[in-house]
Coordinates of C-alpha atoms in Angstrom, one line a residue:
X1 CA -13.8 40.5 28.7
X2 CA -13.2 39.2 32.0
X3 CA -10.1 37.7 33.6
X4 CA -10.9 35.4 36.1
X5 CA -8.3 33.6 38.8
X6 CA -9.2 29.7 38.9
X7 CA -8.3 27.5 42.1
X8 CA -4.9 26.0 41.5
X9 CA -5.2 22.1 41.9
X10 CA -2.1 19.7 42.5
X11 CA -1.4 16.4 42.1
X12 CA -1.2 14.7 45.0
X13 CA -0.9 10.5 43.8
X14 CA -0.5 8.9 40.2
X15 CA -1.4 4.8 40.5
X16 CA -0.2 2.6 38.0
X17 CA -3.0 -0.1 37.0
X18 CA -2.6 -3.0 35.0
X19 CA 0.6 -3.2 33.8
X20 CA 2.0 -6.9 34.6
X21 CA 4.9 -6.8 33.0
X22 CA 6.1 -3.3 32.0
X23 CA 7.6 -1.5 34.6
X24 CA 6.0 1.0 36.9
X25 CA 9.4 3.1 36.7
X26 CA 9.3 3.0 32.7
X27 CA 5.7 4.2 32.7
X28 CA 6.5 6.8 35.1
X29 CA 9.1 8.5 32.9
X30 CA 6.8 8.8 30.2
X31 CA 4.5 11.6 32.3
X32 CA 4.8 14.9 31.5
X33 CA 3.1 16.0 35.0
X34 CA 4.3 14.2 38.5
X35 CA 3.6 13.9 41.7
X36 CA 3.8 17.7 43.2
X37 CA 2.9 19.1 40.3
X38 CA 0.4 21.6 39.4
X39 CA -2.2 20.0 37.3
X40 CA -2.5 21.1 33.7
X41 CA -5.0 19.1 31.9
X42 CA -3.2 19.2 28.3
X43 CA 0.1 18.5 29.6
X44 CA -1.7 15.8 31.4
X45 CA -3.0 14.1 28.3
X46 CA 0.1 14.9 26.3
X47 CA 1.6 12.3 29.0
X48 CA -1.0 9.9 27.8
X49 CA -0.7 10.2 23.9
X50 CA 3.0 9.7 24.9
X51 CA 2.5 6.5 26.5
X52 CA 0.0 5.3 23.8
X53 CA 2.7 6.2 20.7
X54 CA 5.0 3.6 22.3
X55 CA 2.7 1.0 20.6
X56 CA 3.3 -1.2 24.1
X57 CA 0.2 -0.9 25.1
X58 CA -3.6 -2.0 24.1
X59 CA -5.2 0.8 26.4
X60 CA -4.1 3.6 27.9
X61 CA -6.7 5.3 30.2
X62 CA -6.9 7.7 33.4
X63 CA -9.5 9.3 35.5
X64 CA -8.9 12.5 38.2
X65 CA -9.8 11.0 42.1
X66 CA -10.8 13.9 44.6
X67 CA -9.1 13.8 47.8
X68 CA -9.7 15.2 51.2
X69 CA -7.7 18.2 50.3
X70 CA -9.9 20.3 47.7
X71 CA -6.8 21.8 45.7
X72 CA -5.2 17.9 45.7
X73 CA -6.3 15.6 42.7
X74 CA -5.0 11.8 42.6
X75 CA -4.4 10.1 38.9
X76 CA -5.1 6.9 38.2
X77 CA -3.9 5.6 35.0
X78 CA -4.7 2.3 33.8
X79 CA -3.2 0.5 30.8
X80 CA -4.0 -3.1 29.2
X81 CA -1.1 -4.8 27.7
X82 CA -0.7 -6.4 25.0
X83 CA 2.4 -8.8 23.0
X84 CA 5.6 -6.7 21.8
X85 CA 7.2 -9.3 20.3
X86 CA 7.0 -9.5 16.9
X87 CA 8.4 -12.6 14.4
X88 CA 8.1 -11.1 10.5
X89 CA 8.7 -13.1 7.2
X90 CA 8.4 -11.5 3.8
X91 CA 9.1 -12.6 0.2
X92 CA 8.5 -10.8 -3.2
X93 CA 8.7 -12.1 -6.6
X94 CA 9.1 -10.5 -9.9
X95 CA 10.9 -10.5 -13.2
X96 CA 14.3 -11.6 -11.5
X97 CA 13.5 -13.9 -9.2
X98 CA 12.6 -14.2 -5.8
X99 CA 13.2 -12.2 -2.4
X100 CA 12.8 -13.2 0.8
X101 CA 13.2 -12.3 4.7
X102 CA 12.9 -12.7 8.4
X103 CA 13.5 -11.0 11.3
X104 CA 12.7 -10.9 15.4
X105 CA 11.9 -8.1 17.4
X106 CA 11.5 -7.5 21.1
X107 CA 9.9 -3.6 21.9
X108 CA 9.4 -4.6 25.7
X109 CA 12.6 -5.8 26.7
X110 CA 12.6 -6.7 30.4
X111 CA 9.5 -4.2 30.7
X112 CA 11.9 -1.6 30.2
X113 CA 10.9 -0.5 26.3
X114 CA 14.3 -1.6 25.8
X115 CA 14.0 -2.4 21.7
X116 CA 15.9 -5.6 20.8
X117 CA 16.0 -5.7 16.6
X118 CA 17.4 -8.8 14.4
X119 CA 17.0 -8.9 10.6
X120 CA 17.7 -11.8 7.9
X121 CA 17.5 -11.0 4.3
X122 CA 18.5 -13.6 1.3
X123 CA 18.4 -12.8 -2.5
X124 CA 19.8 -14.6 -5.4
X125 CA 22.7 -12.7 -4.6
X126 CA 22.8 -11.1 -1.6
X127 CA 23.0 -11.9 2.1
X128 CA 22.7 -9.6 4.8
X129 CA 22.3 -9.6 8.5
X130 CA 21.5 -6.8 11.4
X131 CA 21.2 -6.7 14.8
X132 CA 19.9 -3.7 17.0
X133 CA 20.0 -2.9 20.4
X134 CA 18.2 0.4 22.0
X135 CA 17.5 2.0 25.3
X136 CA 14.7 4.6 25.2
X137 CA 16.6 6.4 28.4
X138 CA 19.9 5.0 28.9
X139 CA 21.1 6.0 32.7
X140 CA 18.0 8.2 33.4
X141 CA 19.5 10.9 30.4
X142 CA 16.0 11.5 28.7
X143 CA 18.6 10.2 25.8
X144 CA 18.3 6.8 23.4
X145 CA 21.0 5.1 23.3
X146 CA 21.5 2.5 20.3
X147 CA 24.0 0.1 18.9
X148 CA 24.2 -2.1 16.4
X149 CA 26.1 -4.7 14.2
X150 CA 25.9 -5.7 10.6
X151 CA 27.6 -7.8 8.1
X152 CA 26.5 -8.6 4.4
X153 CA 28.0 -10.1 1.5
X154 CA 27.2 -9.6 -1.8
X155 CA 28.8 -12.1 -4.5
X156 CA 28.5 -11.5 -8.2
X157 CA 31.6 -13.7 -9.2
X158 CA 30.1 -15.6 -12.0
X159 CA 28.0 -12.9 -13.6
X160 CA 30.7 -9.6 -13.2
X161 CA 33.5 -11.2 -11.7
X162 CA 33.5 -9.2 -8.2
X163 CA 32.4 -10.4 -4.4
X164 CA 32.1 -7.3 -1.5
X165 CA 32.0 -8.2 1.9
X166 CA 31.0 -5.5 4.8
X167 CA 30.9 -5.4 8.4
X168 CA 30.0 -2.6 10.2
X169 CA 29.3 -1.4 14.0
X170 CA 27.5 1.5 15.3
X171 CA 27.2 3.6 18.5
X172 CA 24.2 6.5 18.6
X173 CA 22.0 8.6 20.3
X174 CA 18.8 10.5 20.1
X175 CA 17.1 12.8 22.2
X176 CA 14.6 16.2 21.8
X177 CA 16.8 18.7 21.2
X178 CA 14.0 21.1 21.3
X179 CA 9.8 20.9 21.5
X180 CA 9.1 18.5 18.3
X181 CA 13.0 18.7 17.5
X182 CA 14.9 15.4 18.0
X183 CA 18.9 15.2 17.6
X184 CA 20.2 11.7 17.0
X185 CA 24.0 11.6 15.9
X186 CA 25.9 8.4 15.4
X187 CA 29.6 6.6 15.3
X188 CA 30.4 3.8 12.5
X189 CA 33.1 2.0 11.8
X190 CA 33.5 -0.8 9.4
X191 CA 35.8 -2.9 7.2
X192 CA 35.3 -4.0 4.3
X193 CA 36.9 -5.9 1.0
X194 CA 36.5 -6.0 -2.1
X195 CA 37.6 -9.2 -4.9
X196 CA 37.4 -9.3 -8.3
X197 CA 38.2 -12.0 -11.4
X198 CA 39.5 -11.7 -14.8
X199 CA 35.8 -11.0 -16.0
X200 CA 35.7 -7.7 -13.9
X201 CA 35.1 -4.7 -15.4
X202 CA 38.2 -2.0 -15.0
X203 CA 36.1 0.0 -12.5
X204 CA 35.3 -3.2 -10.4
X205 CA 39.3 -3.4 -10.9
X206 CA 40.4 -0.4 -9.6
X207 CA 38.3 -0.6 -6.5
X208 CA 39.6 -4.0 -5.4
X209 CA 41.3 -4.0 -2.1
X210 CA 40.7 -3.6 1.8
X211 CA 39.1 -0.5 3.5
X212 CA 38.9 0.6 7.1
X213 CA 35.7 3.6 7.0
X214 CA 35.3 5.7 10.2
X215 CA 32.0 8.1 9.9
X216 CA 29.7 10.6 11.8
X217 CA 26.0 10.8 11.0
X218 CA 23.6 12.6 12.7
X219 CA 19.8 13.3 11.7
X220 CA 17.6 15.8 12.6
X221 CA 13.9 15.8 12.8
X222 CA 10.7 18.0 13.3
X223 CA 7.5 15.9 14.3
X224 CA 4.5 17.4 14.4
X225 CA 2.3 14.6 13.9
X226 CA -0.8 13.9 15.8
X227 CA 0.4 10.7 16.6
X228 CA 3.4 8.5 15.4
X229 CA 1.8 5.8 15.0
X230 CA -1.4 5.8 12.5
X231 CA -1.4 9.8 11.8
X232 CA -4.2 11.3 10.3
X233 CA -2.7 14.5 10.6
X234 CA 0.6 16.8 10.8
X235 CA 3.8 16.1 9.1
X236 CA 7.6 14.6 9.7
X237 CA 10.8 16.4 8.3
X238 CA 14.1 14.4 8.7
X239 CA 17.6 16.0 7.5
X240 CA 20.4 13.2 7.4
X241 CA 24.3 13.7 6.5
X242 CA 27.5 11.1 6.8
X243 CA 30.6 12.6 6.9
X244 CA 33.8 10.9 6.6
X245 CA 36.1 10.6 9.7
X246 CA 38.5 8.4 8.1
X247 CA 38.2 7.1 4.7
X248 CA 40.5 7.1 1.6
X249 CA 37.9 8.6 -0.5
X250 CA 35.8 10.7 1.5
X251 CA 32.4 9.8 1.0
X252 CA 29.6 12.1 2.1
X253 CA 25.8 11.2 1.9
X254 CA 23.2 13.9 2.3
X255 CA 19.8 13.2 2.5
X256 CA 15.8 14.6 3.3
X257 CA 12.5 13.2 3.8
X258 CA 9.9 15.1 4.3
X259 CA 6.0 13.3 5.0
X260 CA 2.5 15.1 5.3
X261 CA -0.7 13.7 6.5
X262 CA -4.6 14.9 6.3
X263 CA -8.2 13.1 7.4
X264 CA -10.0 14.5 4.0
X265 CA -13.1 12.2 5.4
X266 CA -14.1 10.1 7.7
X267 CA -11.4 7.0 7.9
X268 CA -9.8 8.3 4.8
X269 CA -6.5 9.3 5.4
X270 CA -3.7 10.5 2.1
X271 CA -0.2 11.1 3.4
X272 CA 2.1 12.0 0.6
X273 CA 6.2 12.2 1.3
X274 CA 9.6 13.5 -0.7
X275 CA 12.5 11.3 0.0
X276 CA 15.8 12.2 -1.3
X277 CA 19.6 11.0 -1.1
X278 CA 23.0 11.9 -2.8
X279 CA 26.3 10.8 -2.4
X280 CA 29.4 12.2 -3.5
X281 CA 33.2 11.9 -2.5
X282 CA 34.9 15.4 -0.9
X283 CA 37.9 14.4 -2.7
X284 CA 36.1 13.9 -6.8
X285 CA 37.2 10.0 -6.3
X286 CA 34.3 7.1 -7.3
X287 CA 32.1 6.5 -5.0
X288 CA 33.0 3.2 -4.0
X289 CA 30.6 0.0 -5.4
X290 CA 28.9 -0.4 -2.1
X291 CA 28.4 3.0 -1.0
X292 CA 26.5 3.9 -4.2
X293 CA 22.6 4.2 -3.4
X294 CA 18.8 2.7 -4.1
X295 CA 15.0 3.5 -3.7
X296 CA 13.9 1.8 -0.7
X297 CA 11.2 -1.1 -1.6
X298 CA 8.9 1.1 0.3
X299 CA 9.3 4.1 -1.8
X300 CA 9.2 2.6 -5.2
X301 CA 7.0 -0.2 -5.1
X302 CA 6.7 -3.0 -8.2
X303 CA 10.6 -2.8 -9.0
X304 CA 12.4 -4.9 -7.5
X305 CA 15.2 -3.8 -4.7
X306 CA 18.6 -3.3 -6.1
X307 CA 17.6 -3.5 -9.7
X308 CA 16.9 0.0 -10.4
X309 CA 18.9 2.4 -12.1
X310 CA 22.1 2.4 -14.2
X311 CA 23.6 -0.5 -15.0
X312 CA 27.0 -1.6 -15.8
X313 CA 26.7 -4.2 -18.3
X314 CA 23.5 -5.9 -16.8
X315 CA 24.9 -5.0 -13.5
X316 CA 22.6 -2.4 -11.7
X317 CA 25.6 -0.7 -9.6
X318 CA 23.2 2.3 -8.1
X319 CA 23.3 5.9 -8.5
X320 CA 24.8 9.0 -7.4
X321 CA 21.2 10.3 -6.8
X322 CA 17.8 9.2 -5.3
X323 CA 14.5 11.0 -5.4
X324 CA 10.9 9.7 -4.6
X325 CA 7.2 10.7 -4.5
X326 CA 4.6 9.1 -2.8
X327 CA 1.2 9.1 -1.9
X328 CA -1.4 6.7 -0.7
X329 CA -4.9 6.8 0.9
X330 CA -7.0 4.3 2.9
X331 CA -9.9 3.1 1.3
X332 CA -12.6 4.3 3.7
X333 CA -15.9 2.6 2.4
X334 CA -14.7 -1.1 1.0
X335 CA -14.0 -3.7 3.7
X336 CA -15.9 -1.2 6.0
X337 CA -17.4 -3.9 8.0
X338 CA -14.4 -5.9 8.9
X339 CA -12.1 -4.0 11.7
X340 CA -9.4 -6.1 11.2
X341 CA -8.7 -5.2 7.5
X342 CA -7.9 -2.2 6.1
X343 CA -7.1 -1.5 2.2
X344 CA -4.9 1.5 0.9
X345 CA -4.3 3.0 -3.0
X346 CA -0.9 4.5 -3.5
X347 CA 1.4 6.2 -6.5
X348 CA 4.7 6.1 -6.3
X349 CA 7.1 7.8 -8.8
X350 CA 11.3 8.1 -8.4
X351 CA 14.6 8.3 -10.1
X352 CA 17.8 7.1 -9.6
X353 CA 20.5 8.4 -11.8
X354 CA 24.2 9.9 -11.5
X355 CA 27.4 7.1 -12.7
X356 CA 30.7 9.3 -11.6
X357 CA 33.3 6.7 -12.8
X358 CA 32.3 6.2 -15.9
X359 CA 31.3 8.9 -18.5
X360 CA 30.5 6.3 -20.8
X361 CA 27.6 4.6 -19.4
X362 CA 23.9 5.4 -19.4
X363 CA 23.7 7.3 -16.3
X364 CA 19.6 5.7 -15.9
X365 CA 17.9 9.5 -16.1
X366 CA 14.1 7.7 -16.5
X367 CA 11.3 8.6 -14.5
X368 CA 9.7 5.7 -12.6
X369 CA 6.2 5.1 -11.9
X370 CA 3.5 2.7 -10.4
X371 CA 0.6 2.2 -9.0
X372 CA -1.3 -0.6 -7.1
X373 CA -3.3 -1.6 -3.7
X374 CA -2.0 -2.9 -0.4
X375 CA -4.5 -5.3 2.1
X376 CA -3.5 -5.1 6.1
X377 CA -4.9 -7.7 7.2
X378 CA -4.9 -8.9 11.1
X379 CA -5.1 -12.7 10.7
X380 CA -5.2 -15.6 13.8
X381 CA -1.7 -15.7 13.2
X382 CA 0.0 -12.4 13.0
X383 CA -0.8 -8.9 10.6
X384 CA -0.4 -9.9 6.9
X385 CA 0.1 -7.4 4.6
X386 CA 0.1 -7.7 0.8
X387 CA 0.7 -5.5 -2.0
X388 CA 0.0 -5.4 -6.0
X389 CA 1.8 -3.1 -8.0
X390 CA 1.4 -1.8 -11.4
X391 CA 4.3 -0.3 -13.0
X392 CA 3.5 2.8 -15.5
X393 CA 7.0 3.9 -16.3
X394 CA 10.2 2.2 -16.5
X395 CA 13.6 2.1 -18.0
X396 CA 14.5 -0.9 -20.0
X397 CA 17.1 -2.4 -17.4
X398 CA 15.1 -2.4 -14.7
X399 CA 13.3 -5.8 -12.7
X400 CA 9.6 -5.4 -11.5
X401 CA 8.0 -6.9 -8.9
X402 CA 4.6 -7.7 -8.8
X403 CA 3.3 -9.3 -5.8
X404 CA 4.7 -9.0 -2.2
X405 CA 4.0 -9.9 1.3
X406 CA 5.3 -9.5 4.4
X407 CA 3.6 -12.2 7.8
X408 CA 4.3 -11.1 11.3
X409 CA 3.4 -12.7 14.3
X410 CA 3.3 -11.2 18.0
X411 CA 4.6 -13.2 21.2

């Protein structure tokens, strides 16, 4: 073969078209190549999947401009906007009762991509509410920075005799460590307390009082998806640990999650994902109430959240371990004519097991399964999603949960 030396082009210009209300500067720290540059094609459109995986955007598009120079190229992208605000309401109901949600969230704040994140969620028991602030380059660092505040209370006076009440603050980061390697550590502190009655259990008992936590968690991922938002192909890996700073009894989480995608056919698309948590205390105390763990809704559809797993009386009090399976495919040949709907199977199976205070009750060591169909549906108002699950395997304490949809609206 023949090695051949190619002229070298540069780029002279990049214009930014179209975009009203995000910033030029914000768009501009997104590219990959700059003014000055040489001109590499693929690091040219790597600069342009960027942009489009903010999910900011409607259209993002560019085309190469001669200029009088013959080794100068100018680069016009244009992008078509679209809303970024989002207002989401969800509700489930199943064998326990009802569930129900609502949240705002800003992903264009100021034109900026600052992300602006609220979130209200009510059950018959529980009340919790979150707030998140994050800047995609805080000071020009090529470094997130994120903050947030939360507060929940959870009161089971009547039925086990103990109320927990938590509020938290947290101060992170994240940023590519290396090519497809992100690094996002964290600082938390929070304070929370603990009541009990007469009717308490003596574990509830022993754990009543006030406690100050301060923790360090950090995350590490390796993306090499085509795209983060839809993929059809590539994976994600994510490593998680908290570790105690100050705490009385040392509490440590660990945790992975690992997802894979692959286009077997044309608009059919399976991903299929491992999630995995423990927690444990350094010093062989209990892991305090709150602290102990659940399956995510989204990784064990048709039970219902929080009611999975051992149970202290008829109290489901979490586990000392978490493991899921998934996987799900879109439906590539039903609903084929309508754009704005798109239909997906999916199997989930997990367990949540592990009760370190008590020896004596059933630590919850059942396999859980289901199975079922979810509709995305764009409708004049927002995206609607719905979801029917089946459940094929269950322990006898657990609460299903049928039916459940979730209405957003843009703004």
């Amino acid at each position: 073969f023949e090695i051949e030396d190619t002229e070298k082009l540069y780029v002279n210009k990049i214009n930014i078209l179209g975009n009203n209300i995000t910033s030029e500067r914000y768009i501009r720290n997104q590219l990959i190549v700059d003014e000055g540059d040489p001109f590499n094609k693929i690091l040219h459109n790597k600069s342009l999947n960027k942009l489009r995986s903010k999910n900011l955007f409607k259209k993002v598009s560019s085309k190469i401009v001669d200029t009088e120079n013959s080794d100068q190229k100018n680069i016009d992208i244009t992008i078509e906007e679209k809303p970024t605000g989002e207002v989401m309401a969800g509700a489930g109901y199943g064998s326990d009762g009802s569930t129900f949600s609502i949240g705002i969230r800003e992903n264009n704040f100021k034109g900026e991509g600052v992300n602006l994140n609220t979130k209200l969620s009510l059950t018959e028991e529980t009340v919790k509410g979150f707030f998140e602030y994050t800047h995609p380059n805080f000071a020009y660092s090529d470094r997130a920075l994120s903050t947030s505040l939360e507060s929940s209370v959870t009161d089971k006076l009547t039925d086990f005799g103990y109320k927990s009440s938590l509020n938290k603050v947290s101060l992170g980061t994240r940023y590519e460590q290396f090519e497809d390697t992100f690094f996002s550590p964290s600082l938390s502190i929070s304070n929370e307390t603990l009541d009990t009655t007469s009717t308490a259990s003596s574990a509830y008992k022993k754990q009543e009082g006030s406690y100050f936590d301060t923790t360090f968690d950090y995350g590490l991922t390796f993306d090499k998806r085509n795209s983060p938002y839809q993929p059809s192909s590539g994976f994600y890996s994510s490593w998680f640990q908290q570790l105690p700073i100050v705490s009385e009894n040392q509490t440590i989480i660990n945790g992975y999650t690992i997802t894979g995608y692959k286009e077997v056919a044309d608009d059919m698309i399976v991903s299929s994902g491992i999630y995995s948590r423990a927690v444990n205390s350094l010093t062989d105390d209990d892991v305090r109430v709150s602290k102990r763990i659940f399956a995510p809704s989204s990784r064990l559809r048709g039970f219902e959240s929080g009611k999975v797993g051992p149970v202290d009386g008829t109290d489901h009090i979490g586990g000392n371990y978490v493991v899921t399976f998934n996987t799900s495919s879109t439906v590539p040949y039903i609903l084929q004519t309508q754009e704005n709907m798109d239909l997906k199977v999916f199997f989930d199976a997990g367990n949540i097991w592990g009760v370190d205070y008590s020896s004596s009750l059933d630590d919850s060591n059942t396999i859980r399964t289901s199975t079922g169909v979810a509709l995305e549906w764009i409708t004049p108002v927002g995206p609607l999603s719905f979801t029917y699950s089946e459940v094929l395997s269950k322990a006898s304490t657990d609460k299903t949960e049928s039916f459940k949809f979730q209405l957003g609206t843009t703004f």
